[in-house]
Every structure is written in structure tokens, then in C-alpha cells.
PDB file of C-alpha atoms and ligand atoms in Angstrom:
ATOM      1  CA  UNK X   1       0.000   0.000   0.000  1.00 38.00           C
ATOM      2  CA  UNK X   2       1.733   3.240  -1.024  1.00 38.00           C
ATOM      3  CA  UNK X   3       0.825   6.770   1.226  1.00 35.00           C
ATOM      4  CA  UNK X   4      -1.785   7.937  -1.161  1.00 35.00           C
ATOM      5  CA  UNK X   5      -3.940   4.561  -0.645  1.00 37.00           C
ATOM      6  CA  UNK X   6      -3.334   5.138   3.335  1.00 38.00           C
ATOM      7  CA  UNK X   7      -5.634   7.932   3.265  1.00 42.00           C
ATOM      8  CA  UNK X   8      -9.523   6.989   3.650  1.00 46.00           C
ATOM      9  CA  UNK X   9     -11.668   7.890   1.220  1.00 50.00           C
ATOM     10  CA  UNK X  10     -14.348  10.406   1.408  1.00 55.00           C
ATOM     11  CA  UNK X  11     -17.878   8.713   2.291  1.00 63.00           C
ATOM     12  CA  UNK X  12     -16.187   5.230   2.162  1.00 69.00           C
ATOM     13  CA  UNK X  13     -19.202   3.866   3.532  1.00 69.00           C
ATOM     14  CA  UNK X  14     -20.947   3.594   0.579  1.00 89.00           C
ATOM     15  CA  UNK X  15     -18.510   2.199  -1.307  1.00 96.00           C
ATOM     16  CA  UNK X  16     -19.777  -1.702  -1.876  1.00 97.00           C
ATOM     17  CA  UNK X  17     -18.196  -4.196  -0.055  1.00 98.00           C
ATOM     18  CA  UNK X  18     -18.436  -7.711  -0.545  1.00 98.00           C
ATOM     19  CA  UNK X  19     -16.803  -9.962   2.483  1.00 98.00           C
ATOM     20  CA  UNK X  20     -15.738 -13.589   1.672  1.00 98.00           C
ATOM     21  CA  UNK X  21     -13.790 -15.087   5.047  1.00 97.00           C
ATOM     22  CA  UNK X  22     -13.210 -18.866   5.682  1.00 95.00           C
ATOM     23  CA  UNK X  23     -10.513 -20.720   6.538  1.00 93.00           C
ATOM     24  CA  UNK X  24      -6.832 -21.769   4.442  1.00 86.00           C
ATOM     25  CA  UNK X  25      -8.115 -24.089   1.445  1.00 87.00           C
ATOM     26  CA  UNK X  26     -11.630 -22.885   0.987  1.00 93.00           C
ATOM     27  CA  UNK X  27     -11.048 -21.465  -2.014  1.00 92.00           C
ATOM     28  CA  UNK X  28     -11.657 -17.844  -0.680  1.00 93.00           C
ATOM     29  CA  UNK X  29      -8.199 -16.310  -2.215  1.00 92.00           C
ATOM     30  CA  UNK X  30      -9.249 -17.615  -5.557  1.00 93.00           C
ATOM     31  CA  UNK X  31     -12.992 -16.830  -5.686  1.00 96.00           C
ATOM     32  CA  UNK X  32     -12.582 -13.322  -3.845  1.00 96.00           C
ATOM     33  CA  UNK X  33     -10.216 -12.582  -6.851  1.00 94.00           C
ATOM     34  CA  UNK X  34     -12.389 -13.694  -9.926  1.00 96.00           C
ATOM     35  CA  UNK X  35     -15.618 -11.820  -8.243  1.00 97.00           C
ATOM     36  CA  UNK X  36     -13.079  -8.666  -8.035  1.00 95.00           C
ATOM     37  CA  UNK X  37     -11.962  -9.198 -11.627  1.00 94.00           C
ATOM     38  CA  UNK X  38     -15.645  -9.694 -12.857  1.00 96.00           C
ATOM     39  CA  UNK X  39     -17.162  -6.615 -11.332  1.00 97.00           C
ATOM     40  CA  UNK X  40     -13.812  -4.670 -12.171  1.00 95.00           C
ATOM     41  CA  UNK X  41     -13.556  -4.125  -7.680  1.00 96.00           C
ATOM     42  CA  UNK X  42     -10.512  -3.637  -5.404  1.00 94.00           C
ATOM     43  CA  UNK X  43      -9.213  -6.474  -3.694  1.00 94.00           C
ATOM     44  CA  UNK X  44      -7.900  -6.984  -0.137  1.00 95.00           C
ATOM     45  CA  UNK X  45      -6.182  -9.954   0.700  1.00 94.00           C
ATOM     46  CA  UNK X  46      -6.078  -9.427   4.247  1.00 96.00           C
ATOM     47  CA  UNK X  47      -4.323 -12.637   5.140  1.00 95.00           C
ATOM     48  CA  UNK X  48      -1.185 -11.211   2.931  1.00 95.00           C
ATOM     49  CA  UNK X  49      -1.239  -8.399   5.647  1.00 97.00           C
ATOM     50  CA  UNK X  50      -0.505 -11.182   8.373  1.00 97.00           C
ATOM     51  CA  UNK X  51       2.010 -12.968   6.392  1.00 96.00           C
ATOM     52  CA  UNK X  52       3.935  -9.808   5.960  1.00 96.00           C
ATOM     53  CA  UNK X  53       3.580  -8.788   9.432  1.00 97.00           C
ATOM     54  CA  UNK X  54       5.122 -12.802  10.149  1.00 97.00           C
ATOM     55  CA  UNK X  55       7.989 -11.963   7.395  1.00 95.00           C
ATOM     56  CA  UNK X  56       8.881  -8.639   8.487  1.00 94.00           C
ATOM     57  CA  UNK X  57       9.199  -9.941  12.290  1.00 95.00           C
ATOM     58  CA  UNK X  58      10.979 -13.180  11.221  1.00 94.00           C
ATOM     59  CA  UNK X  59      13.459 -11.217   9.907  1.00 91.00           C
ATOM     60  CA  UNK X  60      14.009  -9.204  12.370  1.00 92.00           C
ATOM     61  CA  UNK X  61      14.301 -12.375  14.411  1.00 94.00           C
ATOM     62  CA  UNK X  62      11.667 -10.193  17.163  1.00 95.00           C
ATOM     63  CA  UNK X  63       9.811 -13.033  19.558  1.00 96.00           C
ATOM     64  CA  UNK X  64       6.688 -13.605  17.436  1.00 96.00           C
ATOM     65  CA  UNK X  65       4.803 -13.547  20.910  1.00 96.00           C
ATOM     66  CA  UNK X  66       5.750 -10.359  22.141  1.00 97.00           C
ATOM     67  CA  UNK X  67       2.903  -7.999  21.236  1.00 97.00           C
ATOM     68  CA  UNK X  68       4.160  -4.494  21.696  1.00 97.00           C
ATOM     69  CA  UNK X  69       7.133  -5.418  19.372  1.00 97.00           C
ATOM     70  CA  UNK X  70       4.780  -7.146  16.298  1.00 98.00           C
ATOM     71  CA  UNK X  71       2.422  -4.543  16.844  1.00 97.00           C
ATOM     72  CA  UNK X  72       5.163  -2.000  16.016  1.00 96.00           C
ATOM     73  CA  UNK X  73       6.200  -4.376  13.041  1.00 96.00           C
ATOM     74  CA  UNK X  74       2.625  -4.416  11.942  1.00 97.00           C
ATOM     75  CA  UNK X  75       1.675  -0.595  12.448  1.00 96.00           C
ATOM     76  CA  UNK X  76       5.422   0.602  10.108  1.00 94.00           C
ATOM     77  CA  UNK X  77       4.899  -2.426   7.483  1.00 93.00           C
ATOM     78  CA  UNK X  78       5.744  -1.129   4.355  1.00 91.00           C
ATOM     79  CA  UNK X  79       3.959  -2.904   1.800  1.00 91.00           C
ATOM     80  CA  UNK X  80       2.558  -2.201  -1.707  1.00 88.00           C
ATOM     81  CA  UNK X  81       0.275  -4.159  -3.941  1.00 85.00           C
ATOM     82  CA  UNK X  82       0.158  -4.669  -7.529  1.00 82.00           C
ATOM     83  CA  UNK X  83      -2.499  -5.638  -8.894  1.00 71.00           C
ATOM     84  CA  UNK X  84      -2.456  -8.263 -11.781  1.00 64.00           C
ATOM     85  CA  UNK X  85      -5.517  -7.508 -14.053  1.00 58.00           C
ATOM     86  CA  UNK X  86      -5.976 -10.607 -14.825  1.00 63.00           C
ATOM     87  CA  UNK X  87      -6.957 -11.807 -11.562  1.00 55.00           C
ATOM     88  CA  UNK X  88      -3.355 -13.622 -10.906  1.00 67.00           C
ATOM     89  CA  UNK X  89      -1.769 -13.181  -7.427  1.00 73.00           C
ATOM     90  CA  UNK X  90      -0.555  -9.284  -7.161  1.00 78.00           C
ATOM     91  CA  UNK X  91       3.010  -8.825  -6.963  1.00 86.00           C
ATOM     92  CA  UNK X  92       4.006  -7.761  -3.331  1.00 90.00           C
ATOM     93  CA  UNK X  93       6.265  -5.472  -2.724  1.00 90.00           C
ATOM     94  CA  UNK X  94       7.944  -5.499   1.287  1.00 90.00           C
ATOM     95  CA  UNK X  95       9.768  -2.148   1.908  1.00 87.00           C
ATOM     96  CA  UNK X  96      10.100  -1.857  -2.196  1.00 89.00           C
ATOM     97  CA  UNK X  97      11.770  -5.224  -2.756  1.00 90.00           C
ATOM     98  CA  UNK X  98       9.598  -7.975  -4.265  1.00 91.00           C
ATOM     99  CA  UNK X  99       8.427 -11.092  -1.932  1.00 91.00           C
ATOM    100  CA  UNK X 100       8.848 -14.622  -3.174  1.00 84.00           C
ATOM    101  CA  UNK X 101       7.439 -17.758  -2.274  1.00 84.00           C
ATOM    102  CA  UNK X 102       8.039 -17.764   0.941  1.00 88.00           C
ATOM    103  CA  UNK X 103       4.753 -15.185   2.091  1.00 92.00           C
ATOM    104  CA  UNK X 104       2.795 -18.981   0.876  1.00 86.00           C
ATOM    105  CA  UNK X 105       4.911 -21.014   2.500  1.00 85.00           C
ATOM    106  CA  UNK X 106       3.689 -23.052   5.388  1.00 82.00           C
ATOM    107  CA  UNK X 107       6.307 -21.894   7.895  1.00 88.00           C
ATOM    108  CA  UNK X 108       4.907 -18.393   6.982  1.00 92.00           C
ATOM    109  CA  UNK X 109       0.915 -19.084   7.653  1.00 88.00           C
ATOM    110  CA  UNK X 110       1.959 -20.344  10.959  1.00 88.00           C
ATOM    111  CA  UNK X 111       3.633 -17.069  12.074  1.00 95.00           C
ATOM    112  CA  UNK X 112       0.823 -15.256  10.723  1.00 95.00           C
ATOM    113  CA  UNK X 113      -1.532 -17.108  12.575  1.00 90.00           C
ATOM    114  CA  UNK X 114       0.397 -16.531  15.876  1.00 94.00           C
ATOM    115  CA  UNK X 115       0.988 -12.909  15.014  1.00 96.00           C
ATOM    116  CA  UNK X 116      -2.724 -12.632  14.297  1.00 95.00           C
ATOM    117  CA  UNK X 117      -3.940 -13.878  17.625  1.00 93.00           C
ATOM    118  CA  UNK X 118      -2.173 -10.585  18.903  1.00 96.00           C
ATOM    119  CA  UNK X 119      -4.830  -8.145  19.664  1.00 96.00           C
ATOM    120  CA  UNK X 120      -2.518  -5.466  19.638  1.00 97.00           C
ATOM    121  CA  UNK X 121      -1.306  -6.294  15.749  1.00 97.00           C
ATOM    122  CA  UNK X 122      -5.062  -6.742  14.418  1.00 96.00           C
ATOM    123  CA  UNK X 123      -5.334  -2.730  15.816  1.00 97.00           C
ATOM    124  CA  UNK X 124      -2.628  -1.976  14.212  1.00 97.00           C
ATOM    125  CA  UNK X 125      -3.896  -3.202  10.629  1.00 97.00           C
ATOM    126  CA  UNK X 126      -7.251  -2.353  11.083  1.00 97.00           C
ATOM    127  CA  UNK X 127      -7.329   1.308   9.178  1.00 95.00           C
ATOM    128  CA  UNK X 128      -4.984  -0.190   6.719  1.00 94.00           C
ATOM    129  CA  UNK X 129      -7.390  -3.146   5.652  1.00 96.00           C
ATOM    130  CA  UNK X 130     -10.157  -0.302   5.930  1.00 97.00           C
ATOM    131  CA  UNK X 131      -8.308   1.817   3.271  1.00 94.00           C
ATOM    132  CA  UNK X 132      -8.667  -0.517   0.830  1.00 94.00           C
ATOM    133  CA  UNK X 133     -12.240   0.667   0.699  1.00 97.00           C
ATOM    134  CA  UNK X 134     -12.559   2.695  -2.552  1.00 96.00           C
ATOM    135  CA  UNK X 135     -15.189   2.919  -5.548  1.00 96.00           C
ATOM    136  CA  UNK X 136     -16.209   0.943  -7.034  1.00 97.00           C
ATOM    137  CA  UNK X 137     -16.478  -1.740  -4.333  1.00 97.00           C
ATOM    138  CA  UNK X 138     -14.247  -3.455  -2.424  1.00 97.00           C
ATOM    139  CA  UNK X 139     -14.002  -7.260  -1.650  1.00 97.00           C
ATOM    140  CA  UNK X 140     -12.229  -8.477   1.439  1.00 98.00           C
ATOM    141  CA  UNK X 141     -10.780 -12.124   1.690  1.00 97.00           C
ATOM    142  CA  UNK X 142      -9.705 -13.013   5.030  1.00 96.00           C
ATOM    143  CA  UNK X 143     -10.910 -14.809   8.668  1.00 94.00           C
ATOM    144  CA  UNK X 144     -12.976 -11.377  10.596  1.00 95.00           C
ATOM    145  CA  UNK X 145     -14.038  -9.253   7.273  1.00 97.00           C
ATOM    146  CA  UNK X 146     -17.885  -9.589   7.487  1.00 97.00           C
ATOM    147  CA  UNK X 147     -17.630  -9.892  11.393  1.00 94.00           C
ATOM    148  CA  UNK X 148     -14.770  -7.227  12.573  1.00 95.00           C
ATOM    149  CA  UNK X 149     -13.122  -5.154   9.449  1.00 97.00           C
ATOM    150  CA  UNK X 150     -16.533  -4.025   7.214  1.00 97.00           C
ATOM    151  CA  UNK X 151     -19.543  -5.374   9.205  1.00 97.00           C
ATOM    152  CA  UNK X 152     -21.469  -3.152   7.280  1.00 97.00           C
ATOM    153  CA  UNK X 153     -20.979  -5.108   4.190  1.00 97.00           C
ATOM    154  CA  UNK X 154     -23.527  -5.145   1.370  1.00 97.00           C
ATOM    155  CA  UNK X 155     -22.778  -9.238   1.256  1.00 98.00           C
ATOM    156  CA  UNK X 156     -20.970 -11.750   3.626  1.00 98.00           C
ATOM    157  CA  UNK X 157     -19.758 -14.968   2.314  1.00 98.00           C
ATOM    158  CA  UNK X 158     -18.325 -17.788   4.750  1.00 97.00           C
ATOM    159  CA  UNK X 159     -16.507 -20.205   2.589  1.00 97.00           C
ATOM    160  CA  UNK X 160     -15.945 -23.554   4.081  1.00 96.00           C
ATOM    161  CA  UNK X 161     -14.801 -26.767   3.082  1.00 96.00           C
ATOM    162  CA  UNK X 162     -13.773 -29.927   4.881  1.00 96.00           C
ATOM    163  CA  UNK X 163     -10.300 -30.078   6.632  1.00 95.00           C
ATOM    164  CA  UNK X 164      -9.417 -33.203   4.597  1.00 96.00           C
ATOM    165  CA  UNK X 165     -10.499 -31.432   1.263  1.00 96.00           C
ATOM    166  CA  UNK X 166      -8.336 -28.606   1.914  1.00 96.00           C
ATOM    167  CA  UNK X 167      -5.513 -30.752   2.997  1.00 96.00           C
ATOM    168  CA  UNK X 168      -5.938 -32.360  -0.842  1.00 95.00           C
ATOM    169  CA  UNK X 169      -6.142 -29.299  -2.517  1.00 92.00           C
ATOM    170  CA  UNK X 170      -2.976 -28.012  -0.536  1.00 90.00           C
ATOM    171  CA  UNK X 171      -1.092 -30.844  -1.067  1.00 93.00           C
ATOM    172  CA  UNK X 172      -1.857 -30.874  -5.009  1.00 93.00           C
ATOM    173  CA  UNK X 173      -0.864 -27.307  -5.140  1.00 86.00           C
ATOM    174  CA  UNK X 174       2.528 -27.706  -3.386  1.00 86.00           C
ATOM    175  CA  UNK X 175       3.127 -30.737  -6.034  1.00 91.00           C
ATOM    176  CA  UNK X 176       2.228 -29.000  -8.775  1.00 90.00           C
ATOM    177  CA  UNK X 177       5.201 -26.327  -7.995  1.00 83.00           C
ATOM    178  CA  UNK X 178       7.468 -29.334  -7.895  1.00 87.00           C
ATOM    179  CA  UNK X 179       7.614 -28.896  -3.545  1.00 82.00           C
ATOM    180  CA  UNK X 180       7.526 -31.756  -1.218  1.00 85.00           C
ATOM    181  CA  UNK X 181       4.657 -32.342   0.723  1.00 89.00           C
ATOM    182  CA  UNK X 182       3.229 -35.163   2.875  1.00 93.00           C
ATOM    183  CA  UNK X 183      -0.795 -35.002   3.184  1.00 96.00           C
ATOM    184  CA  UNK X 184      -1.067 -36.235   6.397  1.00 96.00           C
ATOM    185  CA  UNK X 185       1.063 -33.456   8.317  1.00 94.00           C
ATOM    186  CA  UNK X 186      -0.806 -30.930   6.208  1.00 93.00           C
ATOM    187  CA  UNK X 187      -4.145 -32.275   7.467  1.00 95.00           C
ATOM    188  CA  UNK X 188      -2.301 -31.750  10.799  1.00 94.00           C
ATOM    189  CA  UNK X 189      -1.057 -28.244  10.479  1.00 91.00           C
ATOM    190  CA  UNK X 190      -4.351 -27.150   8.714  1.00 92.00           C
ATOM    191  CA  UNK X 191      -6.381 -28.813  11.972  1.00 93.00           C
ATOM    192  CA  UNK X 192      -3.897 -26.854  14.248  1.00 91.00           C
ATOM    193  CA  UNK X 193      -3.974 -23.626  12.677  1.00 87.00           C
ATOM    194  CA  UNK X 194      -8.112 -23.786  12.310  1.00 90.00           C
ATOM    195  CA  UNK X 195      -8.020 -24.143  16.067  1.00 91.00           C
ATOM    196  CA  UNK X 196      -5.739 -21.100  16.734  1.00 87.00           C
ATOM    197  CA  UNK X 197      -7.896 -19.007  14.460  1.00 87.00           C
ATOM    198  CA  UNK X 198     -11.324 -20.297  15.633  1.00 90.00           C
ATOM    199  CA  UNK X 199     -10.289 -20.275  19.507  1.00 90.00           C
ATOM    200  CA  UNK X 200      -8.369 -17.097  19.802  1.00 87.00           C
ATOM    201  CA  UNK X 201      -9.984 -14.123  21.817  1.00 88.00           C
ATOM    202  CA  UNK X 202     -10.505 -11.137  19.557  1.00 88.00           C
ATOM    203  CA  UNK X 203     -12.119 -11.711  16.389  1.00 86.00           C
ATOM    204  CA  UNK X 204     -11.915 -15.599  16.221  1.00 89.00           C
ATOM    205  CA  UNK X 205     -12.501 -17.159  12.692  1.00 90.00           C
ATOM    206  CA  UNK X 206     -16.783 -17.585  13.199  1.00 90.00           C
ATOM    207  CA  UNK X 207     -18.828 -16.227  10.155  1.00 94.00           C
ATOM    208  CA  UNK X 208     -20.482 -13.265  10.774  1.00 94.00           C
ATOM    209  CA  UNK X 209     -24.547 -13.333  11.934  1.00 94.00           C
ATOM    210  CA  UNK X 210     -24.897 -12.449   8.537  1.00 96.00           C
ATOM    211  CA  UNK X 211     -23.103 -14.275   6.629  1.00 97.00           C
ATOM    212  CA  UNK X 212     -24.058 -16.735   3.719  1.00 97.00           C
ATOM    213  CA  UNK X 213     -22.527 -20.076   4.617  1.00 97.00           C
ATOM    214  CA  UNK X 214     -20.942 -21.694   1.356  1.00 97.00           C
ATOM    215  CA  UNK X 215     -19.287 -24.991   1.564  1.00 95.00           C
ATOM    216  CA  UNK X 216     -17.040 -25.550  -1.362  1.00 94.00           C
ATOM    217  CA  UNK X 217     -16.207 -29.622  -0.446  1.00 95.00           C
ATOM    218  CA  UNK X 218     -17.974 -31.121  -3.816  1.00 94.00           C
ATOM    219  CA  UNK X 219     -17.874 -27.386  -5.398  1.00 94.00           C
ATOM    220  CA  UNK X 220     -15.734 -26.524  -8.257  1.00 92.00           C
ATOM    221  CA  UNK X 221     -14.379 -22.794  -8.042  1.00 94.00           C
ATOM    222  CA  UNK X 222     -16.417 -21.957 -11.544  1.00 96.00           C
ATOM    223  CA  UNK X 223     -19.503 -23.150  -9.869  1.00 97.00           C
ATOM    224  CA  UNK X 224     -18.937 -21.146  -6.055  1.00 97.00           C
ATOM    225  CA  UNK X 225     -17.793 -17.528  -8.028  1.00 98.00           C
ATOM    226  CA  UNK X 226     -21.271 -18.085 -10.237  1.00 97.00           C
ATOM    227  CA  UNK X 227     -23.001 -18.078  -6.918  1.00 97.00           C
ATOM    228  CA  UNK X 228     -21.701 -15.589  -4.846  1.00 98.00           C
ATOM    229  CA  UNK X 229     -22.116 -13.311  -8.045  1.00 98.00           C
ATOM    230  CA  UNK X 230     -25.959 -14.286  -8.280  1.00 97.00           C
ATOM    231  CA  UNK X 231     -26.356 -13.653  -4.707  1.00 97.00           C
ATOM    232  CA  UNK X 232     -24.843  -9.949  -5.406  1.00 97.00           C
ATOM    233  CA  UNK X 233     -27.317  -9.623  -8.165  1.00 96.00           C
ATOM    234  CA  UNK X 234     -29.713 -10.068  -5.892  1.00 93.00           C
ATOM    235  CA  UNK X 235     -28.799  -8.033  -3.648  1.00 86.00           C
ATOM    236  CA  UNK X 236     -27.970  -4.636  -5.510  1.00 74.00           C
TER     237      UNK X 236
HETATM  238  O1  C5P S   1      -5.609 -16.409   4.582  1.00 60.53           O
HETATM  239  P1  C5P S   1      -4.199 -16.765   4.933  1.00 60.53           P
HETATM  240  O2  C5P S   1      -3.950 -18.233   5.066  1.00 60.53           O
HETATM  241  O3  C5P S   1      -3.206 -16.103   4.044  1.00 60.53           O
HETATM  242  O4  C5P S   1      -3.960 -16.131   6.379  1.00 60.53           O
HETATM  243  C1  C5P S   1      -2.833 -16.442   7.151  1.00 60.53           C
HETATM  244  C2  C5P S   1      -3.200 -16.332   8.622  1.00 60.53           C
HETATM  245  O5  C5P S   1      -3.490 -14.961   8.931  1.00 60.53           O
HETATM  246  C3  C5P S   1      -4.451 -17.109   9.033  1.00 60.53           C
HETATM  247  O6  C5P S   1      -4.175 -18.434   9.461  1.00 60.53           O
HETATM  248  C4  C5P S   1      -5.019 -16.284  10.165  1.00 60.53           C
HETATM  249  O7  C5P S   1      -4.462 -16.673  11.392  1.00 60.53           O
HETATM  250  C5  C5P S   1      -4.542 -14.881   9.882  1.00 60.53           C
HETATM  251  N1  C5P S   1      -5.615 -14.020   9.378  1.00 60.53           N
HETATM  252  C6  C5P S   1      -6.434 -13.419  10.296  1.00 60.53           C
HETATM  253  N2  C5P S   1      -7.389 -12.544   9.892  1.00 60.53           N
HETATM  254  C7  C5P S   1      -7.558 -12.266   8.598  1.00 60.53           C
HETATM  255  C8  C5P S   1      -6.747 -12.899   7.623  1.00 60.53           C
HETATM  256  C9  C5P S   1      -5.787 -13.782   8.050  1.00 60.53           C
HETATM  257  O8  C5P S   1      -6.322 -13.676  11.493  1.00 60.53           O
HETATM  258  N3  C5P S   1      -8.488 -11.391   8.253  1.00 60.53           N
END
């Protein structure tokens, strides 16, 4: 995010937003980029935002439990996204160099999801996720969007899909970039990090009152983006 996209936007409220949280392997990342692409919206990839915050503080080799110092991490994170128009993964930029890999790698989501449970760090990236609210719409991927970050959302989507499912589509995605993987400790770390995210104490991974629960197990992506964009037909 560069200084000029810091600033919020006049009458942001009424810019459209369209939440789509869930946990890792729903599909959410995917689908909230393809509804973005389709109604020509922003996107916010809020998850990205922990998985810097993890990077940044790795780095720095700074305890990943002390608060006060991620929250510092997380509040001067110097990050810029750019956009891919044709709904690829953006190109992150972390204090002007480029990140690799590594923001997906599994050792990353971990940190983020211990960073995350800070209440302290999700302050300190609250106005920045709110920023990303500009005409004309917005939508959010990420654990709290419908139920912390824009709970005034003109739709809420809660993507879900079964732990084993998301453990196969994980491990097919690590083997298709030619990385090791072994499905059974990925069914492992996806059941541990589900647990940190739905049992921490500020804005836990639940869906949002709401919310329009979508389970993506025997759902191709095709088939969930065609229904989340019907619902927003519907709805506008
Ligand atoms: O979505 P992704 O897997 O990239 O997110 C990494 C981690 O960041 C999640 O496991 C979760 O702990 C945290 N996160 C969060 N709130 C969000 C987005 C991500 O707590 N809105």
C-alpha cells in the first residue's frame, strides 16, 4: 500500500463491499479474486497483511509472541500491492523489494496465525485493511471481514470446506510447484492452525450473523464464483 492509498476515502461507507472469510483451502483467495476481476472491484487480501507482518518480524528475528514489538512491526509495514488484471496473485512489494514464495509457504501461515492472535497487531492493521475501501467496491478475503473489518458489508460470504479437502487441494498445489509435501502433516497443520484461528480471543474465525454459509467440499471454483455473483445480483 503506497501513502496515497493510506488515506480513507471520502464517504467510504458507501462504497460496496463484498466480504468472503473462511478458513486456508476454501477457495476464498481464488474466488474473492475472480468476483473482483468480474465486477472490475478492489481487492484486499487481508491474510497477505498477516504474512507480511510474520515476514517482516521473522526477519528481524523479534519473539513472534511479544505484542508491543509485532504490533510496532505491523503498524510501520511497508507494503505495496500490484495488482495483476488478470486476476493472478498481485506482486508484493515489502519495503520496495519484491516477496517470493516464501509469504505462501507453510512456515509463513503459521507465524501469521500466531501474530494474528495478537490483539494489539489486528489494531494496528485495522485502518490499513479499511483503506482498501474505494469505488467501485471493495471485496475483502480473510478470517474477521464480514464480522470485525466491514460489518457493514452489502454481502458476507463464509466459505468452508472440509479439513481433509483442503488438505488435498494443498497438497496438489505444493506438487504442482514441484515442492515436497506429505498429506497427512498438512491435514495436521491445517487442523492446528483452524483451532488457533477459531479459539483465539478477539475476532476468532466464526462467520459473521450475517453471513451466507458456502461450503465448497464437492464445489468446483467456476460453480462457487457463479453463486456468490448471483447472490450480489440479488442483492444490488
Ligand atoms: O488467509 P491466509 O492463510 O493467508 O492467512 C494467514 C493467517 O493470517 C491465518 O491463518 C489467520 O491466522 C490470519 N488471518 C487473520 N485474519 C484475517 C486474515 C488472516 O487472522 N483477516
Amino acid at each position: 500500500m503506497n501513502e496515497r492509498e493510506t488515506r480513507p476515502e471520502k464517504g467510504a461507507e458507501k462504497v460496496p463491499v463484498i466480504t468472503i472469510d473462511g478458513p486456508s483451502g476454501s477457495g476464498k483467495g481464488t474466488v474473492s479474486r475472480l468476483i473482483a476481476s468480474r465486477l472490475g472491484w478492489r481487492f484486499l487480501d487481508s491474510g497477505a497483511l498477516y504474512r507480511l507482518v510474520a515476514l517482516a518480524a521473522l526477519a528481524r528475528r523479534d519473539d513472534l509472541a511479544d505484542e508491543s514489538k509485532i504490533a510496532i512491526v505491523a503498524r510501520e509495514l511497508d507494503v505495496e500491492f500490484k495488482l495483476d488484471s488478470d486476476a493472478g496473485e498481485p506482486q508484493i512489494l515489502l519495503e520496495g523489494s519484491a516477496v517470493g514464495g516464501e509469504i505462501r509457504s507453510e512456515t509463513c501461515g503459521d507465524a501469521a496465525s500466531r501474530v494474528a492472535a495478537l490483539p494489539a497487531v489486528r489494531e494496528a492493521l485495522l485502518a490499513r485493511q479499511r483503506d482498501f475501501r474505494a469505488l467501485p467496491g471493495l471485496v475483502a478475503d480473510g478470517r474477521d471481514m464480514g464480522s470485525v473489518v466491514f460489518p457493514d458489508a452489502a454481502l458476507k460470504i463464509f466459505l468452508d470446506a472440509s479439513p481433509e479437502e483442503r488438505a488435498q487441494r494443498r497438497y496438489k498445489q505444493l506438487k504442482e510447484k514441484g515442492m515436497s509435501a506429505n498429506l497427512a502433516g498438512l491435514l495436521d497443520e491445517i487442523k492446528l492452525r483452524d483451532a488457533r484461528d477459531r479459539n483465539r480471543s478477539v475476532a476468532p474465525l466464526v462467520p459473521a450473523v450475517d453471513a451466507i454459509l458456502v461450503d465448497s467440499t464437492h464445489q468446483g471454483i467456476d460453480e462457487v464464483v457463479t453463486g456468490i455473483l448471483e447472490a450480489w445480483s440479488q442483492r444490488s
